[in-house]
PDB file of C-alpha atoms in Angstrom:
ATOM      1  CA  LYS A   1       0.002   0.004  -0.061  1.00  0.00           C
ATOM      2  CA  GLY A   2       2.995   2.299   0.596  1.00  0.00           C
ATOM      3  CA  LYS A   3       3.916   2.205  -3.073  1.00  0.00           C
ATOM      4  CA  LEU A   4       0.298   2.810  -4.094  1.00  0.00           C
ATOM      5  CA  ASN A   5       0.127   5.874  -1.938  1.00  0.00           C
ATOM      6  CA  ILE A   6       3.335   7.299  -3.347  1.00  0.00           C
ATOM      7  CA  PHE A   7       1.855   7.073  -6.865  1.00  0.00           C
ATOM      8  CA  LEU A   8      -1.350   8.748  -5.580  1.00  0.00           C
ATOM      9  CA  ILE A   9       0.631  11.514  -3.879  1.00  0.00           C
ATOM     10  CA  LEU A  10       2.571  12.152  -7.046  1.00  0.00           C
ATOM     11  CA  PHE A  11      -0.688  12.102  -9.089  1.00  0.00           C
ATOM     12  CA  VAL A  12      -2.103  14.926  -6.764  1.00  0.00           C
ATOM     13  CA  ILE A  13       1.195  16.990  -6.760  1.00  0.00           C
ATOM     14  CA  PHE A  14       1.622  16.844 -10.487  1.00  0.00           C
ATOM     15  CA  SER A  15      -2.019  17.233 -11.460  1.00  0.00           C
ATOM     16  CA  SER A  16      -1.243  21.020 -12.022  1.00  0.00           C
ATOM     17  CA  TRP A  17       1.562  20.241 -14.504  1.00  0.00           C
ATOM     18  CA  THR A  18      -0.444  20.474 -17.666  1.00  0.00           C
ATOM     19  CA  ASN A  19       2.206  22.189 -19.766  1.00  0.00           C
ATOM     20  CA  ILE A  20       4.399  19.110 -20.107  1.00  0.00           C
ATOM     21  CA  THR A  21       2.576  16.490 -22.154  1.00  0.00           C
ATOM     22  CA  ILE A  22       3.302  13.162 -23.739  1.00  0.00           C
ATOM     23  CA  VAL A  23       1.630  10.962 -26.362  1.00  0.00           C
ATOM     24  CA  GLY A  24       0.665  13.666 -28.714  1.00  0.00           C
ATOM     25  CA  GLY A  25      -0.275  16.101 -26.061  1.00  0.00           C
ATOM     26  CA  ARG A  26      -3.081  13.980 -24.656  1.00  0.00           C
ATOM     27  CA  LEU A  27      -1.362  12.862 -21.450  1.00  0.00           C
ATOM     28  CA  ILE A  28       0.295  14.714 -18.614  1.00  0.00           C
ATOM     29  CA  LEU A  29       2.742  13.513 -15.988  1.00  0.00           C
ATOM     30  CA  ALA A  30      -0.110  13.037 -13.383  1.00  0.00           C
ATOM     31  CA  ASP A  31      -1.831  10.681 -15.786  1.00  0.00           C
ATOM     32  CA  VAL A  32       1.143   8.336 -15.896  1.00  0.00           C
ATOM     33  CA  PHE A  33       1.234   8.182 -12.072  1.00  0.00           C
ATOM     34  CA  GLY A  34      -2.502   7.708 -12.039  1.00  0.00           C
ATOM     35  CA  VAL A  35      -2.374   4.744 -14.356  1.00  0.00           C
ATOM     36  CA  PHE A  36       0.250   3.058 -12.217  1.00  0.00           C
ATOM     37  CA  ALA A  37      -1.896   3.735  -9.131  1.00  0.00           C
ATOM     38  CA  ILE A  38      -4.964   2.229 -10.655  1.00  0.00           C
ATOM     39  CA  LEU A  39      -3.119  -0.885 -11.794  1.00  0.00           C
ATOM     40  CA  MET A  40      -1.451  -1.325  -8.411  1.00  0.00           C
ATOM     41  CA  PHE A  41      -4.737  -0.808  -6.568  1.00  0.00           C
ATOM     42  CA  PHE A  42      -6.524  -3.598  -8.466  1.00  0.00           C
ATOM     43  CA  ILE A  43      -3.506  -5.940  -8.473  1.00  0.00           C
ATOM     44  CA  GLN A  44      -3.429  -5.714  -4.680  1.00  0.00           C
ATOM     45  CA  GLN A  45      -7.039  -6.918  -4.575  1.00  0.00           C
ATOM     46  CA  ILE A  46      -6.338 -10.092  -6.504  1.00  0.00           C
ATOM     47  CA  PRO A  47      -4.740 -12.273  -3.748  1.00  0.00           C
ATOM     48  CA  LYS A  48      -7.304 -11.109  -1.162  1.00  0.00           C
ATOM     49  CA  PHE A  49     -10.409 -11.610  -3.310  1.00  0.00           C
ATOM     50  CA  ASN A  50     -11.972  -8.676  -1.559  1.00  0.00           C
ATOM     51  CA  TYR A  51     -13.442  -6.685  -4.428  1.00  0.00           C
ATOM     52  CA  LYS A  52     -16.723  -6.531  -2.466  1.00  0.00           C
ATOM     53  CA  LYS A  53     -14.785  -4.438   0.147  1.00  0.00           C
ATOM     54  CA  ILE A  54     -14.118  -1.642  -2.370  1.00  0.00           C
ATOM     55  CA  VAL A  55     -16.113   1.433  -1.376  1.00  0.00           C
ATOM     56  CA  PHE A  56     -18.403   2.781  -4.089  1.00  0.00           C
ATOM     57  CA  PRO A  57     -19.724   6.162  -3.038  1.00  0.00           C
ATOM     58  CA  LYS A  58     -23.218   6.894  -4.242  1.00  0.00           C
ATOM     59  CA  ILE A  59     -22.057   9.842  -6.328  1.00  0.00           C
ATOM     60  CA  VAL A  60     -20.148   7.444  -8.672  1.00  0.00           C
ATOM     61  CA  LEU A  61     -23.473   6.077  -9.894  1.00  0.00           C
ATOM     62  CA  TYR A  62     -24.319   9.453 -11.332  1.00  0.00           C
ATOM     63  CA  TYR A  63     -20.838   9.781 -12.765  1.00  0.00           C
ATOM     64  CA  LEU A  64     -21.241   6.355 -14.462  1.00  0.00           C
ATOM     65  CA  LEU A  65     -24.615   7.360 -15.801  1.00  0.00           C
ATOM     66  CA  PHE A  66     -23.070  10.527 -17.218  1.00  0.00           C
ATOM     67  CA  ILE A  67     -20.351   8.511 -19.023  1.00  0.00           C
ATOM     68  CA  LEU A  68     -23.005   6.027 -20.313  1.00  0.00           C
ATOM     69  CA  LEU A  69     -25.090   8.851 -21.738  1.00  0.00           C
ATOM     70  CA  LEU A  70     -22.056  10.439 -23.387  1.00  0.00           C
ATOM     71  CA  SER A  71     -21.080   7.122 -24.847  1.00  0.00           C
ATOM     72  CA  LEU A  72     -24.294   7.274 -26.967  1.00  0.00           C
ATOM     73  CA  GLY A  73     -22.503   9.982 -28.845  1.00  0.00           C
ATOM     74  CA  LEU A  74     -20.389   7.224 -30.553  1.00  0.00           C
ATOM     75  CA  ILE A  75     -23.445   6.379 -32.672  1.00  0.00           C
ATOM     76  CA  VAL A  76     -23.718   9.785 -34.308  1.00  0.00           C
ATOM     77  CA  THR A  77     -20.187  11.247 -34.070  1.00  0.00           C
ATOM     78  CA  LYS A  78     -18.255  12.114 -37.124  1.00  0.00           C
ATOM     79  CA  ASN A  79     -14.988  11.596 -35.171  1.00  0.00           C
ATOM     80  CA  PRO A  80     -15.298   8.410 -33.199  1.00  0.00           C
ATOM     81  CA  ILE A  81     -11.572   8.332 -32.227  1.00  0.00           C
ATOM     82  CA  ALA A  82     -11.892  11.816 -30.565  1.00  0.00           C
ATOM     83  CA  THR A  83     -15.124  10.860 -28.838  1.00  0.00           C
ATOM     84  CA  LEU A  84     -13.691   7.590 -27.606  1.00  0.00           C
ATOM     85  CA  THR A  85     -10.556   9.369 -26.311  1.00  0.00           C
ATOM     86  CA  GLU A  86     -12.755  11.787 -24.275  1.00  0.00           C
ATOM     87  CA  LEU A  87     -14.773   8.769 -22.879  1.00  0.00           C
ATOM     88  CA  LEU A  88     -11.529   7.079 -21.887  1.00  0.00           C
ATOM     89  CA  GLY A  89     -10.480  10.286 -20.140  1.00  0.00           C
ATOM     90  CA  LEU A  90     -13.660  10.379 -18.168  1.00  0.00           C
ATOM     91  CA  THR A  91     -13.351   6.724 -17.284  1.00  0.00           C
ATOM     92  CA  PHE A  92      -9.813   7.310 -16.087  1.00  0.00           C
ATOM     93  CA  LEU A  93     -10.991  10.107 -13.770  1.00  0.00           C
ATOM     94  CA  PHE A  94     -13.731   7.760 -12.397  1.00  0.00           C
ATOM     95  CA  MET A  95     -11.132   5.204 -11.637  1.00  0.00           C
ATOM     96  CA  MET A  96      -8.900   7.703  -9.954  1.00  0.00           C
ATOM     97  CA  PHE A  97     -11.750   8.956  -7.848  1.00  0.00           C
ATOM     98  CA  LEU A  98     -12.436   5.311  -6.793  1.00  0.00           C
ATOM     99  CA  VAL A  99      -8.769   4.633  -5.998  1.00  0.00           C
ATOM    100  CA  LEU A 100      -8.369   7.892  -3.991  1.00  0.00           C
ATOM    101  CA  THR A 101     -11.588   7.280  -2.093  1.00  0.00           C
ATOM    102  CA  ASN A 102     -10.554   3.757  -1.093  1.00  0.00           C
ATOM    103  CA  SER A 103      -6.882   4.551  -0.390  1.00  0.00           C
ATOM    104  CA  PHE A 104      -7.408   7.674   1.737  1.00  0.00           C
ATOM    105  CA  ASN A 105     -10.504   6.555   3.603  1.00  0.00           C
ATOM    106  CA  ASN A 106      -9.566   7.662   7.083  1.00  0.00           C
ATOM    107  CA  LEU A 107      -8.296  10.745   8.901  1.00  0.00           C
ATOM    108  CA  SER A 108      -4.707   9.918   8.308  1.00  0.00           C
ATOM    109  CA  GLY A 109      -5.378   9.366   4.658  1.00  0.00           C
ATOM    110  CA  LEU A 110      -7.268  12.684   4.475  1.00  0.00           C
ATOM    111  CA  LYS A 111      -4.301  14.561   6.009  1.00  0.00           C
ATOM    112  CA  THR A 112      -2.045  13.002   3.408  1.00  0.00           C
ATOM    113  CA  LEU A 113      -4.372  13.943   0.533  1.00  0.00           C
ATOM    114  CA  VAL A 114      -4.698  17.575   1.802  1.00  0.00           C
ATOM    115  CA  LEU A 115      -0.989  17.992   2.404  1.00  0.00           C
ATOM    116  CA  SER A 116      -0.169  16.588  -1.031  1.00  0.00           C
ATOM    117  CA  PHE A 117      -2.616  19.094  -2.528  1.00  0.00           C
ATOM    118  CA  ALA A 118      -0.987  21.879  -0.547  1.00  0.00           C
ATOM    119  CA  ILE A 119       2.547  20.929  -1.572  1.00  0.00           C
ATOM    120  CA  GLY A 120       1.436  20.771  -5.178  1.00  0.00           C
ATOM    121  CA  ALA A 121      -0.146  24.272  -4.965  1.00  0.00           C
ATOM    122  CA  ILE A 122       3.147  25.624  -3.299  1.00  0.00           C
ATOM    123  CA  ILE A 123       5.397  24.170  -5.984  1.00  0.00           C
ATOM    124  CA  SER A 124       3.250  25.398  -8.827  1.00  0.00           C
ATOM    125  CA  GLY A 125       2.744  28.813  -7.299  1.00  0.00           C
ATOM    126  CA  VAL A 126       6.436  29.399  -6.602  1.00  0.00           C
ATOM    127  CA  ILE A 127       7.373  28.301 -10.174  1.00  0.00           C
ATOM    128  CA  GLY A 128       4.639  30.606 -11.408  1.00  0.00           C
ATOM    129  CA  PHE A 129       6.019  33.568  -9.432  1.00  0.00           C
ATOM    130  CA  LEU A 130       9.502  32.938 -10.759  1.00  0.00           C
ATOM    131  CA  ASP A 131       8.013  32.790 -14.292  1.00  0.00           C
ATOM    132  CA  VAL A 132       6.338  36.182 -13.839  1.00  0.00           C
ATOM    133  CA  VAL A 133       9.563  37.842 -12.573  1.00  0.00           C
ATOM    134  CA  GLY A 134      11.562  36.274 -15.423  1.00  0.00           C
ATOM    135  CA  LEU A 135      13.733  33.938 -13.292  1.00  0.00           C
ATOM    136  CA  PHE A 136      12.250  30.695 -14.592  1.00  0.00           C
ATOM    137  CA  SER A 137      10.039  29.759 -17.441  1.00  0.00           C
ATOM    138  CA  LEU A 138       8.124  26.762 -18.684  1.00  0.00           C
ATOM    139  CA  PRO A 139       6.394  26.451 -22.117  1.00  0.00           C
ATOM    140  CA  SER A 140       2.810  27.966 -22.202  1.00  0.00           C
ATOM    141  CA  ASP A 141       0.258  29.423 -24.560  1.00  0.00           C
ATOM    142  CA  THR A 142       0.108  32.761 -22.631  1.00  0.00           C
ATOM    143  CA  GLY A 143       2.283  35.742 -23.037  1.00  0.00           C
ATOM    144  CA  PRO A 144       4.817  37.240 -20.559  1.00  0.00           C
ATOM    145  CA  ASN A 145       4.001  39.053 -17.246  1.00  0.00           C
ATOM    146  CA  VAL A 146       1.092  36.674 -16.637  1.00  0.00           C
ATOM    147  CA  LEU A 147       1.267  33.702 -14.212  1.00  0.00           C
ATOM    148  CA  ASN A 148       1.156  30.463 -16.001  1.00  0.00           C
ATOM    149  CA  ALA A 149       2.907  28.441 -13.347  1.00  0.00           C
ATOM    150  CA  THR A 150       3.021  24.816 -14.399  1.00  0.00           C
ATOM    151  CA  PHE A 151      -0.044  25.172 -16.614  1.00  0.00           C
ATOM    152  CA  ARG A 152      -0.569  25.431 -20.302  1.00  0.00           C
ATOM    153  CA  ASN A 153      -2.165  28.839 -20.007  1.00  0.00           C
ATOM    154  CA  ALA A 154      -3.182  31.432 -17.343  1.00  0.00           C
ATOM    155  CA  GLY A 155      -6.821  30.245 -17.650  1.00  0.00           C
ATOM    156  CA  GLN A 156      -5.914  26.834 -16.207  1.00  0.00           C
ATOM    157  CA  ALA A 157      -3.759  28.457 -13.568  1.00  0.00           C
ATOM    158  CA  GLY A 158      -6.634  30.792 -12.448  1.00  0.00           C
ATOM    159  CA  ALA A 159      -9.069  27.920 -12.225  1.00  0.00           C
ATOM    160  CA  TYR A 160      -6.754  25.718 -10.216  1.00  0.00           C
ATOM    161  CA  PHE A 161      -5.701  28.389  -7.725  1.00  0.00           C
ATOM    162  CA  LEU A 162      -9.372  29.376  -7.356  1.00  0.00           C
ATOM    163  CA  ILE A 163      -9.942  25.790  -6.226  1.00  0.00           C
ATOM    164  CA  THR A 164      -6.964  25.758  -3.855  1.00  0.00           C
ATOM    165  CA  VAL A 165      -8.004  29.092  -2.332  1.00  0.00           C
ATOM    166  CA  GLY A 166     -11.493  27.691  -1.674  1.00  0.00           C
ATOM    167  CA  VAL A 167     -10.258  24.387  -0.245  1.00  0.00           C
ATOM    168  CA  PHE A 168      -7.525  25.828   2.129  1.00  0.00           C
ATOM    169  CA  PHE A 169      -9.550  28.772   3.210  1.00  0.00           C
ATOM    170  CA  SER A 170     -12.550  26.577   4.134  1.00  0.00           C
ATOM    171  CA  LEU A 171     -10.246  24.039   5.790  1.00  0.00           C
ATOM    172  CA  ASN A 172      -8.772  26.673   8.093  1.00  0.00           C
ATOM    173  CA  TYR A 173     -12.270  27.595   9.302  1.00  0.00           C
ATOM    174  CA  SER A 174     -13.589  23.986   9.633  1.00  0.00           C
ATOM    175  CA  LYS A 175     -13.465  21.508  12.541  1.00  0.00           C
ATOM    176  CA  LEU A 176     -11.198  19.260  10.482  1.00  0.00           C
ATOM    177  CA  ILE A 177      -8.298  21.669  10.984  1.00  0.00           C
ATOM    178  CA  VAL A 178      -7.686  20.246  14.509  1.00  0.00           C
ATOM    179  CA  ILE A 179      -6.403  16.953  13.032  1.00  0.00           C
ATOM    180  CA  PHE A 180      -3.398  18.665  11.596  1.00  0.00           C
ATOM    181  CA  SER A 181      -0.259  19.441  13.641  1.00  0.00           C
ATOM    182  CA  PHE A 182       1.146  22.959  13.912  1.00  0.00           C
ATOM    183  CA  LYS A 183       3.719  22.357  11.139  1.00  0.00           C
ATOM    184  CA  GLU A 184       1.096  20.895   8.920  1.00  0.00           C
ATOM    185  CA  ARG A 185      -1.095  23.911   9.546  1.00  0.00           C
ATOM    186  CA  VAL A 186       1.771  26.185   8.586  1.00  0.00           C
ATOM    187  CA  ILE A 187       2.063  24.332   5.287  1.00  0.00           C
ATOM    188  CA  ILE A 188      -1.754  24.721   4.610  1.00  0.00           C
ATOM    189  CA  VAL A 189      -1.644  28.522   5.509  1.00  0.00           C
ATOM    190  CA  PHE A 190       1.429  28.940   3.226  1.00  0.00           C
ATOM    191  CA  ALA A 191      -0.315  27.120   0.428  1.00  0.00           C
ATOM    192  CA  LEU A 192      -3.361  29.499   0.921  1.00  0.00           C
ATOM    193  CA  ILE A 193      -1.180  32.555   0.722  1.00  0.00           C
ATOM    194  CA  ILE A 194       0.665  31.233  -2.405  1.00  0.00           C
ATOM    195  CA  SER A 195      -2.646  30.385  -3.963  1.00  0.00           C
ATOM    196  CA  PHE A 196      -3.984  33.881  -3.373  1.00  0.00           C
ATOM    197  CA  VAL A 197      -0.931  35.536  -4.827  1.00  0.00           C
ATOM    198  CA  SER A 198      -0.937  33.133  -7.787  1.00  0.00           C
ATOM    199  CA  LEU A 199      -4.567  33.619  -8.510  1.00  0.00           C
ATOM    200  CA  PHE A 200      -4.131  37.405  -8.496  1.00  0.00           C
ATOM    201  CA  LEU A 201      -1.095  37.148 -10.861  1.00  0.00           C
ATOM    202  CA  SER A 202      -3.051  34.910 -13.360  1.00  0.00           C
ATOM    203  CA  VAL A 203      -5.040  38.052 -14.318  1.00  0.00           C
ATOM    204  CA  LYS A 204      -8.196  35.989 -14.948  1.00  0.00           C
ATOM    205  CA  ILE A 205     -11.312  38.074 -14.262  1.00  0.00           C
ATOM    206  CA  ALA A 206     -13.450  34.881 -13.967  1.00  0.00           C
ATOM    207  CA  ALA A 207     -11.146  33.685 -11.112  1.00  0.00           C
ATOM    208  CA  TYR A 208     -11.430  37.079  -9.399  1.00  0.00           C
ATOM    209  CA  ILE A 209     -15.270  36.983  -9.681  1.00  0.00           C
ATOM    210  CA  GLY A 210     -15.224  33.376  -8.246  1.00  0.00           C
ATOM    211  CA  VAL A 211     -13.296  34.411  -5.185  1.00  0.00           C
ATOM    212  CA  VAL A 212     -15.469  37.453  -4.510  1.00  0.00           C
ATOM    213  CA  VAL A 213     -18.679  35.365  -4.955  1.00  0.00           C
ATOM    214  CA  GLY A 214     -17.246  32.615  -2.752  1.00  0.00           C
ATOM    215  CA  PHE A 215     -16.286  34.962   0.084  1.00  0.00           C
ATOM    216  CA  LEU A 216     -19.633  36.691  -0.072  1.00  0.00           C
ATOM    217  CA  LEU A 217     -21.506  33.319   0.133  1.00  0.00           C
ATOM    218  CA  TRP A 218     -19.221  32.201   3.029  1.00  0.00           C
ATOM    219  CA  PHE A 219     -19.813  35.431   4.933  1.00  0.00           C
ATOM    220  CA  ILE A 220     -23.601  35.303   4.388  1.00  0.00           C
ATOM    221  CA  LEU A 221     -23.932  31.692   5.421  1.00  0.00           C
ATOM    222  CA  ASN A 222     -21.775  32.114   8.507  1.00  0.00           C
ATOM    223  CA  PHE A 223     -23.593  35.337   9.471  1.00  0.00           C
ATOM    224  CA  TYR A 224     -26.923  33.451   9.062  1.00  0.00           C
ATOM    225  CA  ARG A 225     -25.661  30.508  11.073  1.00  0.00           C
ATOM    226  CA  LEU A 226     -24.267  32.688  13.960  1.00  0.00           C
ATOM    227  CA  SER A 227     -27.515  34.786  14.113  1.00  0.00           C
ATOM    228  CA  PHE A 228     -29.468  31.636  14.969  1.00  0.00           C
ATOM    229  CA  GLU A 229     -27.092  30.258  17.497  1.00  0.00           C
TER     230      GLU A 229
END
């Protein structure tokens, strides 16, 4: 299980590295680690014959239905290869969700997942800042003076850091924060700060609007909750 977790951690950390692709630009580094994680997960089930112990959250049923409905497009599509490729991508994400859910299914696993996400955000954000100031650069589709970080363009960067800001900000104000040690909380706070700066440097108006709306909803919901306590 240790090796499986390593592949999963690498998958989470490198999920933001979309500007380095393989196989004709269809795969990124995280996909490679994800494939190994999926294979290792199911191989580990073989000697135990415990497939029935695999947890299938109810939400995966809706995801499977979504994939099934999209697969009907193969009947009418003019480009079956492209459609099949997209379906394989969705199936891969479904499998990764299943493996992550079953591998990090306790508080210790949750801590590992969150810290991996935080480390990934920090690495990507630092590289992005160095890119903006001209000290380090990775290939991208966006011009200079805009944060691309480890992404193909600033749009992807803005979307990613919008998510990390939401996750780490919410975590700091949730009851789950108590399961993390002081050093782990420092990493999470640092990741939040890096995410804020990176989101701002991405210069994506949609990301700015998302943050403002998110904070307004958070404030309204918390004000409403506190007013009734």
